mmCIF file of C-alpha atoms in Angstrom:
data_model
loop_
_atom_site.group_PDB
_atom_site.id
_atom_site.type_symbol
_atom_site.label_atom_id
_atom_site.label_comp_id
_atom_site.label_asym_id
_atom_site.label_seq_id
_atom_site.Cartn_x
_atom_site.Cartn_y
_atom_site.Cartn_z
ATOM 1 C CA UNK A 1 3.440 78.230 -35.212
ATOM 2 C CA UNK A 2 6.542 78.124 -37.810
ATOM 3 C CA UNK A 3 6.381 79.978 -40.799
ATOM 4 C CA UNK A 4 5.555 78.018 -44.277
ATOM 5 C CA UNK A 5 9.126 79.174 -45.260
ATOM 6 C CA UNK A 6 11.230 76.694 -43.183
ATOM 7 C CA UNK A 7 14.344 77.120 -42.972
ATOM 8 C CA UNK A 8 16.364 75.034 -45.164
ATOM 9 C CA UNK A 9 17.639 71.873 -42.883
ATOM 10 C CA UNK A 10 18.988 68.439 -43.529
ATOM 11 C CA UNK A 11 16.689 65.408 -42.450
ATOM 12 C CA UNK A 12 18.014 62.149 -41.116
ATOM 13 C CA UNK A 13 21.328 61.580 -38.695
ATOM 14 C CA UNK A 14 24.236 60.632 -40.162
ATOM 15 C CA UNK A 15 27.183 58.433 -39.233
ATOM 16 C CA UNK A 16 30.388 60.725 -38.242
ATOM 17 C CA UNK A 17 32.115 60.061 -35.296
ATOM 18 C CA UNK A 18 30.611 62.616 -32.630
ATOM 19 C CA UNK A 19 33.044 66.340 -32.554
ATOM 20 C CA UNK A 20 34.484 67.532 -29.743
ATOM 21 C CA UNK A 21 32.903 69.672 -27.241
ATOM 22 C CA UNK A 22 33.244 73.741 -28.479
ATOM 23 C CA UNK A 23 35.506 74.564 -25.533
ATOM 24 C CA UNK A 24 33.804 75.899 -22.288
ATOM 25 C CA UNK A 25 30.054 74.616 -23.745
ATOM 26 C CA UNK A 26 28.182 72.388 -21.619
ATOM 27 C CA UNK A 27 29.178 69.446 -23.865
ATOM 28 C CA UNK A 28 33.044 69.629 -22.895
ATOM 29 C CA UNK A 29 32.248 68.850 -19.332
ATOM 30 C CA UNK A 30 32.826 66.103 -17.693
ATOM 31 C CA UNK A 31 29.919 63.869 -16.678
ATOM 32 C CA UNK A 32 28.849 64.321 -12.826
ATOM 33 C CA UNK A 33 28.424 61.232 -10.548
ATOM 34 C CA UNK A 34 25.215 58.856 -10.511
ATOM 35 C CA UNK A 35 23.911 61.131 -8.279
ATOM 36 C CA UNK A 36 23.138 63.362 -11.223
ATOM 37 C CA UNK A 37 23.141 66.733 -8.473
ATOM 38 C CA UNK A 38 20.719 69.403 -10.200
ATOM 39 C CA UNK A 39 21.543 72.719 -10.985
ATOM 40 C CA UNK A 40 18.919 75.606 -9.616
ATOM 41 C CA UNK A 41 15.927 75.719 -11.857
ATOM 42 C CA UNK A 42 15.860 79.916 -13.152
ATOM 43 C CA UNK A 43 12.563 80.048 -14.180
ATOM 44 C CA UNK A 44 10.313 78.905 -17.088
ATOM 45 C CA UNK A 45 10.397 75.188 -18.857
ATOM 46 C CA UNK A 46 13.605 73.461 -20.152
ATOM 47 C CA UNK A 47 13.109 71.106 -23.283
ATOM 48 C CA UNK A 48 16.020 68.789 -24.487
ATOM 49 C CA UNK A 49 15.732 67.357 -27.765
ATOM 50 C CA UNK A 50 18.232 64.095 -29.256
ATOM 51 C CA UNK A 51 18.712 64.785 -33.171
ATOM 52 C CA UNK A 52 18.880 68.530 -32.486
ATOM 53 C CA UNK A 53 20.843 68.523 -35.836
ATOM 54 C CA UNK A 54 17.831 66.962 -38.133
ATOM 55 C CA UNK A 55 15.250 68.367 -39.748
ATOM 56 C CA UNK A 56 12.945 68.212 -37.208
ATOM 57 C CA UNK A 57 15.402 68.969 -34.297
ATOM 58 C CA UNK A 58 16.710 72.013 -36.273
ATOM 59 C CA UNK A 59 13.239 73.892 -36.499
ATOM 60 C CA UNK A 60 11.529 73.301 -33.293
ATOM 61 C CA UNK A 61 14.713 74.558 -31.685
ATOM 62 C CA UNK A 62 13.813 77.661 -33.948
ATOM 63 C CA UNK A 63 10.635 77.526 -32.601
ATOM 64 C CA UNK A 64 11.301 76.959 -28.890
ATOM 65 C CA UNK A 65 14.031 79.413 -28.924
ATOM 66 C CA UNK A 66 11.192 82.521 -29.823
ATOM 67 C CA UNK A 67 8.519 81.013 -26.794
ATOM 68 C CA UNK A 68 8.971 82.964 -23.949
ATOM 69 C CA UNK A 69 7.700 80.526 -21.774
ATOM 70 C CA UNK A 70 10.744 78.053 -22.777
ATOM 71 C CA UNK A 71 13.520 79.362 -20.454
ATOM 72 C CA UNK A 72 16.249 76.573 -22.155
ATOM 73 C CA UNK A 73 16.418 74.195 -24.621
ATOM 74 C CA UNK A 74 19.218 71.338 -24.654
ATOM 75 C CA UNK A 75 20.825 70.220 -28.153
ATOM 76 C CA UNK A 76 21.627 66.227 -27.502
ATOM 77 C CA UNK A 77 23.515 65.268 -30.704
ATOM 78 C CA UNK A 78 26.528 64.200 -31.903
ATOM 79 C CA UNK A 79 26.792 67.420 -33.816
ATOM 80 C CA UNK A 80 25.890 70.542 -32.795
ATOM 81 C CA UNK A 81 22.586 72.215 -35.090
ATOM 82 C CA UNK A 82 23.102 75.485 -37.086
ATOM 83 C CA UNK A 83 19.949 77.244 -35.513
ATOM 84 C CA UNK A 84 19.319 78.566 -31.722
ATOM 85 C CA UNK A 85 20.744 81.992 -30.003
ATOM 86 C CA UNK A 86 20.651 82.457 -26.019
ATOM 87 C CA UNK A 87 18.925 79.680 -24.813
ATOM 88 C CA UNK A 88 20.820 77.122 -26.335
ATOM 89 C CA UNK A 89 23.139 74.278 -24.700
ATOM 90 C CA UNK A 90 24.794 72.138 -26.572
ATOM 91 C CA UNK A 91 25.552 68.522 -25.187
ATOM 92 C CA UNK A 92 27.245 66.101 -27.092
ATOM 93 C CA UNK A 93 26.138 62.394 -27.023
ATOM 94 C CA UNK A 94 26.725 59.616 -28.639
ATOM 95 C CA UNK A 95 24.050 57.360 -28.243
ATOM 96 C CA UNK A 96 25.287 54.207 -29.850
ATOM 97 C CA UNK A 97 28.384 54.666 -27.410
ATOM 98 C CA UNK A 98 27.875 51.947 -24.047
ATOM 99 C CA UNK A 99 28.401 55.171 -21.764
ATOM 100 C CA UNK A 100 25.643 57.929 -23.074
ATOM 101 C CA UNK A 101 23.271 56.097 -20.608
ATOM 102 C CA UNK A 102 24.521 57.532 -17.932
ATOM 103 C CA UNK A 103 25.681 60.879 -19.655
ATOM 104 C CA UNK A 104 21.841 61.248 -20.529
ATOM 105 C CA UNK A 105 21.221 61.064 -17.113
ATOM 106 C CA UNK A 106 23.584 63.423 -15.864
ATOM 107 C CA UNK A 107 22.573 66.234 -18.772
ATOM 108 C CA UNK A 108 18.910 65.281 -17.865
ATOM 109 C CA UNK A 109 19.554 66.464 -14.489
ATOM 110 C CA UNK A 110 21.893 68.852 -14.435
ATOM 111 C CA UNK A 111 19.996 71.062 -16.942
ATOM 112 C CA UNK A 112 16.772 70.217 -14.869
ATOM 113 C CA UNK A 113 15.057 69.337 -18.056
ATOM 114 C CA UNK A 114 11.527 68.302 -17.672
ATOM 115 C CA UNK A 115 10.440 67.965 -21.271
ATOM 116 C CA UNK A 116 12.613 65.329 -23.644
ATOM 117 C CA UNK A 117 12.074 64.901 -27.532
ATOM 118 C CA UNK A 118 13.344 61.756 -29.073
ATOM 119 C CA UNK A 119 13.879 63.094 -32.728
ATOM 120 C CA UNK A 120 16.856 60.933 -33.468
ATOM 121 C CA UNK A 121 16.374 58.446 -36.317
ATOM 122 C CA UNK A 122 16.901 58.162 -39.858
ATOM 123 C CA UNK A 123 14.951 59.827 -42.579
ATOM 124 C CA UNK A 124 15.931 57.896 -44.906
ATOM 125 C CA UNK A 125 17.253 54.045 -45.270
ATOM 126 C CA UNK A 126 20.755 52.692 -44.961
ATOM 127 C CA UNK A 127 22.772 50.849 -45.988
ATOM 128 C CA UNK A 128 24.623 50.753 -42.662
ATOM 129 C CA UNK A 129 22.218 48.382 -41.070
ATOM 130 C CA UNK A 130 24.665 47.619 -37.628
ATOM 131 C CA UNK A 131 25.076 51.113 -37.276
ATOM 132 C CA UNK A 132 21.321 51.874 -37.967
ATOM 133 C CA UNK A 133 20.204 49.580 -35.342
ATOM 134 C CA UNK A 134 23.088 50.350 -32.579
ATOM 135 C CA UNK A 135 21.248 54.358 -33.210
ATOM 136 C CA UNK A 136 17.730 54.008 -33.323
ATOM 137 C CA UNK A 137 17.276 50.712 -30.901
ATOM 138 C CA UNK A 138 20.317 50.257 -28.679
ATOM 139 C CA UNK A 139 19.940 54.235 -28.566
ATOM 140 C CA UNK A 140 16.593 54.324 -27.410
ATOM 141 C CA UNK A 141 17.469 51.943 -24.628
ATOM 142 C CA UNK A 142 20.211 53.928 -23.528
ATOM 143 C CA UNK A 143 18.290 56.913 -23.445
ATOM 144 C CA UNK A 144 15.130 55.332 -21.345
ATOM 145 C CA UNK A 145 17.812 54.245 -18.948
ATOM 146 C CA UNK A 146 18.989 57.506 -18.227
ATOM 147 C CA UNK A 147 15.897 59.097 -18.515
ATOM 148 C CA UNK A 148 14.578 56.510 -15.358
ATOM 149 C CA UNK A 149 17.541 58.435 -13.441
ATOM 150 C CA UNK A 150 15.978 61.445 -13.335
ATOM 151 C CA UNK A 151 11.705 62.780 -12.655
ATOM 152 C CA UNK A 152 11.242 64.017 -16.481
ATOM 153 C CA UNK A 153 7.401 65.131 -16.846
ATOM 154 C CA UNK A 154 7.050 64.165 -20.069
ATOM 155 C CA UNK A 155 8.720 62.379 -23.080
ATOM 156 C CA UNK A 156 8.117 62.790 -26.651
ATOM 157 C CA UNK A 157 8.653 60.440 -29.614
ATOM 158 C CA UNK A 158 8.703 60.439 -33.458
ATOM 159 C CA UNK A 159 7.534 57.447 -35.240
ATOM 160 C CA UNK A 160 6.011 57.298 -38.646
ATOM 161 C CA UNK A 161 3.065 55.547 -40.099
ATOM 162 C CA UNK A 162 4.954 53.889 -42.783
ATOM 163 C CA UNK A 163 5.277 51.525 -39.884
ATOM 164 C CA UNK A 164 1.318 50.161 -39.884
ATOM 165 C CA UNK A 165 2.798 48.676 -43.034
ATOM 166 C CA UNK A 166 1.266 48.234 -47.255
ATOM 167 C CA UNK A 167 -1.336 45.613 -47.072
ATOM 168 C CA UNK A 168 -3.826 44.149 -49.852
ATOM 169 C CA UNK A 169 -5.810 44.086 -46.014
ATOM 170 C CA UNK A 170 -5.641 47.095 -45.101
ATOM 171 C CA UNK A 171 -8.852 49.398 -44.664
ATOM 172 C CA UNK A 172 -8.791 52.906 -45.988
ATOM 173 C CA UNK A 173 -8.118 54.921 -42.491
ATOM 174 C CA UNK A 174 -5.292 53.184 -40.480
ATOM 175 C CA UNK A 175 -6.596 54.607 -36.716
ATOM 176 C CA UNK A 176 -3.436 54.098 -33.596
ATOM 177 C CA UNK A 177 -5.569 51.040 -32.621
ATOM 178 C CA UNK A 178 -3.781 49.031 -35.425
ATOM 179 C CA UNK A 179 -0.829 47.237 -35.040
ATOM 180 C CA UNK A 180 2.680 48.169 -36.929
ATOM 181 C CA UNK A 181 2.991 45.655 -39.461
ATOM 182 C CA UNK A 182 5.546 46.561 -41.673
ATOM 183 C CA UNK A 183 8.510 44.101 -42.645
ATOM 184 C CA UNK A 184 10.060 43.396 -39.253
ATOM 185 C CA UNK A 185 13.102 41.701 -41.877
ATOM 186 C CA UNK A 186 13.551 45.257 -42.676
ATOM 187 C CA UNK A 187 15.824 47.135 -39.934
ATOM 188 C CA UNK A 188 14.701 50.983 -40.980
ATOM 189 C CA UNK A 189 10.984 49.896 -39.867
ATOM 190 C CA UNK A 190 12.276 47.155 -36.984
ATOM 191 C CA UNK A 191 14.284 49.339 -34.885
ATOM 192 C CA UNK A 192 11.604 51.900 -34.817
ATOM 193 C CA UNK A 193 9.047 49.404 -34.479
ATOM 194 C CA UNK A 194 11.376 48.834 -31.159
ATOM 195 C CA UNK A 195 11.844 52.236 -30.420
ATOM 196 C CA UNK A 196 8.380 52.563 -29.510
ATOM 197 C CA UNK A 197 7.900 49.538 -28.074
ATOM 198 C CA UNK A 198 10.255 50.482 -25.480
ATOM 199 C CA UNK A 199 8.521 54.018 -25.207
ATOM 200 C CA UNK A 200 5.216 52.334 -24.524
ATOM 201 C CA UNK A 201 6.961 50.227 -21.445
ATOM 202 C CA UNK A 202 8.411 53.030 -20.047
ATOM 203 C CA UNK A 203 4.950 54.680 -20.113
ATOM 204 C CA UNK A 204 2.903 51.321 -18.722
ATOM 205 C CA UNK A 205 5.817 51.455 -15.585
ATOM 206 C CA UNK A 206 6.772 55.300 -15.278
ATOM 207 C CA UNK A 207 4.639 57.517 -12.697
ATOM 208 C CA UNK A 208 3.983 60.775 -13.312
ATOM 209 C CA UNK A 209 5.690 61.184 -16.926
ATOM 210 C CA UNK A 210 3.108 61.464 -20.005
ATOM 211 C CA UNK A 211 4.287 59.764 -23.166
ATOM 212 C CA UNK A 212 3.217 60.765 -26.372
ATOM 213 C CA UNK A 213 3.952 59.212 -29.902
ATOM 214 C CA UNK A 214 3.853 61.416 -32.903
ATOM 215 C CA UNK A 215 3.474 58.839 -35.772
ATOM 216 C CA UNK A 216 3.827 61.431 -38.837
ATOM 217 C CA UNK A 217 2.966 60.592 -42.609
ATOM 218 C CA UNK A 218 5.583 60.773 -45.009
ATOM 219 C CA UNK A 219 6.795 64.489 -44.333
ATOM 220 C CA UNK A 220 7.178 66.362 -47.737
ATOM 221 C CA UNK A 221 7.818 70.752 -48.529
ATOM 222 C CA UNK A 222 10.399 72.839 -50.177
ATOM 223 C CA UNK A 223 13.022 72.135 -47.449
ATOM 224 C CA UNK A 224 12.707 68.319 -45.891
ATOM 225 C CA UNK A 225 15.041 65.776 -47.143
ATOM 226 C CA UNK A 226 14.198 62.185 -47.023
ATOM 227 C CA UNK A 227 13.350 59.079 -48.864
ATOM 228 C CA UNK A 228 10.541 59.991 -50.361
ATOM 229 C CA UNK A 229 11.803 64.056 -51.609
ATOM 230 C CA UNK A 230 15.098 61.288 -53.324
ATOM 231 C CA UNK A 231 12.307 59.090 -54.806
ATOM 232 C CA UNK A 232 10.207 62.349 -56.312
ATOM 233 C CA UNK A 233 13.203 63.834 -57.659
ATOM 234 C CA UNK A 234 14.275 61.175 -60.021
ATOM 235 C CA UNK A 235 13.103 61.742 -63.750
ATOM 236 C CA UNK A 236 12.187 58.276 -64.564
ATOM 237 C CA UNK A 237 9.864 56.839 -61.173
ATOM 238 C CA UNK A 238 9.306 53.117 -60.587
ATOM 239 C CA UNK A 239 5.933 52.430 -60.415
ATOM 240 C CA UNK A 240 4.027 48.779 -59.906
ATOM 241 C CA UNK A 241 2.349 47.415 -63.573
ATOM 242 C CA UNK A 242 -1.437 47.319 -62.451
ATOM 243 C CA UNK A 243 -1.206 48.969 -59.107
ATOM 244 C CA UNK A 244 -1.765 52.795 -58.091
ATOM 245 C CA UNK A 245 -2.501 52.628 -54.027
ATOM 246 C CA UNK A 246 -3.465 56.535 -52.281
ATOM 247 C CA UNK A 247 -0.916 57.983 -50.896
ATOM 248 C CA UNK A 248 -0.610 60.356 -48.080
ATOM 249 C CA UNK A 249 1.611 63.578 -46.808
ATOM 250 C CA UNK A 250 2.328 65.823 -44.106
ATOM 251 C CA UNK A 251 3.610 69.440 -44.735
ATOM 252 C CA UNK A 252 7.241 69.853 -42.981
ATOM 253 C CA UNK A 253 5.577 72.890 -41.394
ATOM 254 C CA UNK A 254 2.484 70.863 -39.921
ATOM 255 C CA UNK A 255 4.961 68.285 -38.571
ATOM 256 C CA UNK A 256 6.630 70.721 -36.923
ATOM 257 C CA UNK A 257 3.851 72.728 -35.052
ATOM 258 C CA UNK A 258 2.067 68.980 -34.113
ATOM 259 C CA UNK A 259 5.518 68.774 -32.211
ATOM 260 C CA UNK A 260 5.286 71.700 -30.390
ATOM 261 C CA UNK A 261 1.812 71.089 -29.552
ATOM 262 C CA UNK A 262 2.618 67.729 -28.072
ATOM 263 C CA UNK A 263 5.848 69.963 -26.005
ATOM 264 C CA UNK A 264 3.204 72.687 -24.958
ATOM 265 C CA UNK A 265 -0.103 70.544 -23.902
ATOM 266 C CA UNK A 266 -0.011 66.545 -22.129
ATOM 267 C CA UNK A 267 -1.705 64.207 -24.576
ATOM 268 C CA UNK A 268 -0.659 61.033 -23.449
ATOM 269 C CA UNK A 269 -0.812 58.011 -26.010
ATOM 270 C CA UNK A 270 -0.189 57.753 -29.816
ATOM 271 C CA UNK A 271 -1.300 59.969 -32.479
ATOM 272 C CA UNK A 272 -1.330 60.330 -35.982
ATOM 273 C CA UNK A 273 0.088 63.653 -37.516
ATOM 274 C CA UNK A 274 -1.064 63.380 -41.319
ATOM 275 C CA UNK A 275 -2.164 66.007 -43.727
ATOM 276 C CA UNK A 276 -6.249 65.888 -44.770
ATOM 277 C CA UNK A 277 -6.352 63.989 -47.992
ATOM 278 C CA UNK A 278 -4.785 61.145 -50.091
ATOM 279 C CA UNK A 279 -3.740 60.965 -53.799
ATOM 280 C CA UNK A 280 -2.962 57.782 -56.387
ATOM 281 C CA UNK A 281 0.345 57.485 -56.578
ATOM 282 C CA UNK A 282 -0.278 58.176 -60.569
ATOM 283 C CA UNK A 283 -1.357 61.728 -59.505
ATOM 284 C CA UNK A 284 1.482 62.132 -57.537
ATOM 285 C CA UNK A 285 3.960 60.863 -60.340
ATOM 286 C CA UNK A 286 2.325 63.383 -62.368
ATOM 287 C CA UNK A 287 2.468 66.503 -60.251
ATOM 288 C CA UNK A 288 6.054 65.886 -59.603
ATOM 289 C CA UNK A 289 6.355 66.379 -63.495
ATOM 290 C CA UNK A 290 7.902 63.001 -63.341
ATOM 291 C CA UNK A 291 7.779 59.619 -65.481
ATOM 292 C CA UNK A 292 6.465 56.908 -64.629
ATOM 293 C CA UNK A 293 7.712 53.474 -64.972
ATOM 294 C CA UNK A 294 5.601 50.606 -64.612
ATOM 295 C CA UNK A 295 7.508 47.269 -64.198
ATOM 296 C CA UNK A 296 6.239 44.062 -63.074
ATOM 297 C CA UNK A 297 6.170 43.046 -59.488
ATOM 298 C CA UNK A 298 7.816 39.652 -60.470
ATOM 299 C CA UNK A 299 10.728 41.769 -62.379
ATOM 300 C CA UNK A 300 11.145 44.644 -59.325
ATOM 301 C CA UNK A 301 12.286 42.968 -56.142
ATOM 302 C CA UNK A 302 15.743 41.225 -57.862
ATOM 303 C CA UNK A 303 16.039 45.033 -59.490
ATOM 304 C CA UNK A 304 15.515 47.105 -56.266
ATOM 305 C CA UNK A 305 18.013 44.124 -54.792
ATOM 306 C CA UNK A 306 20.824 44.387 -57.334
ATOM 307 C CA UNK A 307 20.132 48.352 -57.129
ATOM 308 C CA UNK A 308 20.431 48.384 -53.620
ATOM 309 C CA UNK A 309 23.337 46.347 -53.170
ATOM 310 C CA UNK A 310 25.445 48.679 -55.518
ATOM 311 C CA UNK A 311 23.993 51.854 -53.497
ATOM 312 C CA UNK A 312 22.219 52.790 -56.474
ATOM 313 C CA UNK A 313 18.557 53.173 -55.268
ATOM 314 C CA UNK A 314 16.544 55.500 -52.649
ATOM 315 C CA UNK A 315 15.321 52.685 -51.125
ATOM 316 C CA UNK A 316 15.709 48.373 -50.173
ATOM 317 C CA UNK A 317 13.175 45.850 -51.953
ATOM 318 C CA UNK A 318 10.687 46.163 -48.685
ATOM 319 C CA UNK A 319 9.637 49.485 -49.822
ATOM 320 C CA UNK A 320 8.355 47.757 -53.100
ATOM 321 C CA UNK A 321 4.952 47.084 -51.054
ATOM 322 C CA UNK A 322 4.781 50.479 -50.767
ATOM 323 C CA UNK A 323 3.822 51.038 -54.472
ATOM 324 C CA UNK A 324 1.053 48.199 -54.284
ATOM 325 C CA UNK A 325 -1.084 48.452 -51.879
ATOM 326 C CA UNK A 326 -2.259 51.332 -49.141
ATOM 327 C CA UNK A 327 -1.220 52.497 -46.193
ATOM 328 C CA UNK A 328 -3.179 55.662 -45.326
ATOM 329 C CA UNK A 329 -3.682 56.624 -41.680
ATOM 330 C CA UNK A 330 -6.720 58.490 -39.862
ATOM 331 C CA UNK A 331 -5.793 61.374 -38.183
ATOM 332 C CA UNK A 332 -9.122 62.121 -36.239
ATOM 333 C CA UNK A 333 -7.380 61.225 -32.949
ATOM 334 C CA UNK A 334 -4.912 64.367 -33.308
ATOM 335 C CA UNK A 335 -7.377 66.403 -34.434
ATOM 336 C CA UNK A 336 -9.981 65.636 -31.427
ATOM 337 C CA UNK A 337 -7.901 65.445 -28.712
ATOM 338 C CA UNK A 338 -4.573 67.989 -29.215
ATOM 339 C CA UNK A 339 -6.719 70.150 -31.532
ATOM 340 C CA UNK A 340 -3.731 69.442 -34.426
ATOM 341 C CA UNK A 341 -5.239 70.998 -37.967
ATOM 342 C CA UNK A 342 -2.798 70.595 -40.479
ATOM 343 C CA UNK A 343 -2.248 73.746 -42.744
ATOM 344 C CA UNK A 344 -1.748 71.731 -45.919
ATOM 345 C CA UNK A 345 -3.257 69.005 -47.563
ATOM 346 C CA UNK A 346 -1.652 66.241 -49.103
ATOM 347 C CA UNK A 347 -1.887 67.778 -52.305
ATOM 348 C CA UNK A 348 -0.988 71.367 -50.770
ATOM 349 C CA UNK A 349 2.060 69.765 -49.346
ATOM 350 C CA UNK A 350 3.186 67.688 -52.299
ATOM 351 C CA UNK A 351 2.686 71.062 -55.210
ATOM 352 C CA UNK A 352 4.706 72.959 -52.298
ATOM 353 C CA UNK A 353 7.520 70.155 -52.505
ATOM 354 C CA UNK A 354 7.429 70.433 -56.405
ATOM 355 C CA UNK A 355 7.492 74.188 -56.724
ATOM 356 C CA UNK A 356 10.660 74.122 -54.838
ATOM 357 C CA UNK A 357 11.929 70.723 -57.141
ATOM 358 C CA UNK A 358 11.341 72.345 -59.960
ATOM 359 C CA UNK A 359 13.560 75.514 -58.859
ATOM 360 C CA UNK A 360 16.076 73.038 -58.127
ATOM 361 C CA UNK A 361 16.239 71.275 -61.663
ATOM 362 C CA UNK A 362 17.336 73.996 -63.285
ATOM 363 C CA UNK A 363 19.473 74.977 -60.696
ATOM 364 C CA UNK A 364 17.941 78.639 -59.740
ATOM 365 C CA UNK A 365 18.125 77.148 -55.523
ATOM 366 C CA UNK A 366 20.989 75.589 -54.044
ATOM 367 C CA UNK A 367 20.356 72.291 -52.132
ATOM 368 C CA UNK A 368 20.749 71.867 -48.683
ATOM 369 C CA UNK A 369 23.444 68.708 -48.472
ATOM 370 C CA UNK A 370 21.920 65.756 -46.551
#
């Protein structure tokens, strides 16, 4: 179980051209052959993770790296993460480049991995939509079609339930039964929308390889960075005239130990990783010892638009729905059947965020860079 104090970590991927290999490390080998030979298993599991450099792939390496039963765990990334000691191997791989398909493959199997973490998409939205969508897609695909190379036991995906989408419809617990509904115009939700469609036929077809889904609420503490830490931090907070949906949050900490929960038991299927509780956005406005400014739905979109266009605001118009209606999921499923009970509550997690904000405004803690 991680500590509450996380280490400090940037959240998201960003768009650099992948480093060299450190010379002699795993990475700066050449790919082997399709026949992907395996090297001798020494004992103990081996867990891979893409995004080993975000927030979330930072910490559970952390985490992974101090279980005794984890004998290795393999960084994918296109830049290598700041945390891990002896069992680390680095391997870097571009996923939006035509030939990481078959480099998966080969690190898959020559590190004899039987345990892979998809952790790489964006925290936050860009601008860089092409770019977004050749990562987070395209990148899944490539990755499936390595990992079909090679027997993995079990693969491991993060999704969000921002995806079920802001409804006037909606009902007060989404459960995993509902579909994802949010803006399929929008690419940040569409290509992970496709990402785990192309998880879930890879499960329906693959024998012998549990697939889980980790759809996590908006993840909020003292050390995450995302959309929605950029939102909270602004002085002056746009808020819908006649409109104050719940919100909901899961600690940093919680989403990492419901990842290593899904890496240490088989829970096949999709589950829901939120934090107990919900809170008006109002509330949350007001906790954050921020202002809120109400402006009129008909008045926000061409805003948000101009705003976004000149890279100006945390997030495009399709967020707008976001601050209208509710999109609140059940997390009874994780609790019943991978025994996940978060530490925080929504409010726990949000006056955790704030604490640390707050240190930050007046410049006693120095900000991790995204």
């Amino acid at each position: 179980m991680p500590t509450r104090q996380a280490g400090a970590a940037s959240s998201g991927t960003t768009a650099p051209a992948a480093p060299a290999a450190a010379e002699g490390s795993p990475a700066s080998q050449p790919a082997g052959s399709s026949s992907h030979r395996a090297a001798p298993r020494s004992g103990g599991r081996i867990i891979a993770l893409t995004g080993a450099a975000s927030f979330l792939g930072r910490n559970l390496i952390g985490i992974l790296e101090e279980d005794p039963r984890i004998a290795r765990v393999v960084a994918i990334d296109v830049k290598p993460p700041d945390t891990g000691g002896s069992k680390l191997r680095l391997h870097t791989v571009d996923l939006t480049a035509p030939s990481s398909e078959e480099r998966v493959a080969d690190v898959l199997a020559t590190e004899q991995v039987d345990t892979l973490v998809h952790l790489c998409f964006l925290s936050s939205p860009t601008p860089a939509t092409a770019w977004a969508h050749e990562l987070e897609s395209v990148g899944t695909m490539h990755l499936l079609h390595g990992a079909r190379q090679v027997g993995l036991r079990k693969l491991i995906l993060w999704s969000q339930t921002i995806l079920y989408g802001a409804h006037p419809t909606n009902p007060n617990f989404l459960t995993e039964r509902h579909p994802l509904r949010a803006d399929p115009e929008e690419r940040f939700f569409a290509d992970k929308m496709a990402a785990e469609r192309e998880f879930n036929a890879f499960g329906a077809k693959a024998k012998g390889t549990t697939v889980t889904i980790l759809r996590t609420a908006p993840i909020l503490g003292p050390t995450v960075q995302n959309y929605l830490t950029r939102f909270l931090s602004q002085r002056l907070v746009m808020t819908m005239l006649g409109f104050d949906p719940l919100w909901q949050f899961v600690h940093e900490v919680d989403a990492i130990a419901a990842f290593k929960l899904a890496i240490d038991g088989d829970f096949p299927g999709t589950f829901n990783i939120v934090g107990d509780g919900v809170l008006p956005l109002s509330t949350v406005v007001r906790l954050a010892g921020r202002t809120p400014v109400p402006v009129l739905h008909s008045a926000a979109g061409p805003l948000v638009s101009a705003l976004w266009a000149a890279h100006t605001a945390v997030t495009p118009p399709a967020f707008l729905r976001y601050l209208r209606y509710l999109c609140v999921a059940d997390g009874e499923k994780a609790a019943r059947v991978m025994g996940f009970r978060p530490m925080y509550t929504t409010r726990e997690a949000l006056l955790d965020y704030v604490n640390a904000q707050r240190l930050r405004d007046v410049r006693l803690l120095q900000e991790t860079p995204a």
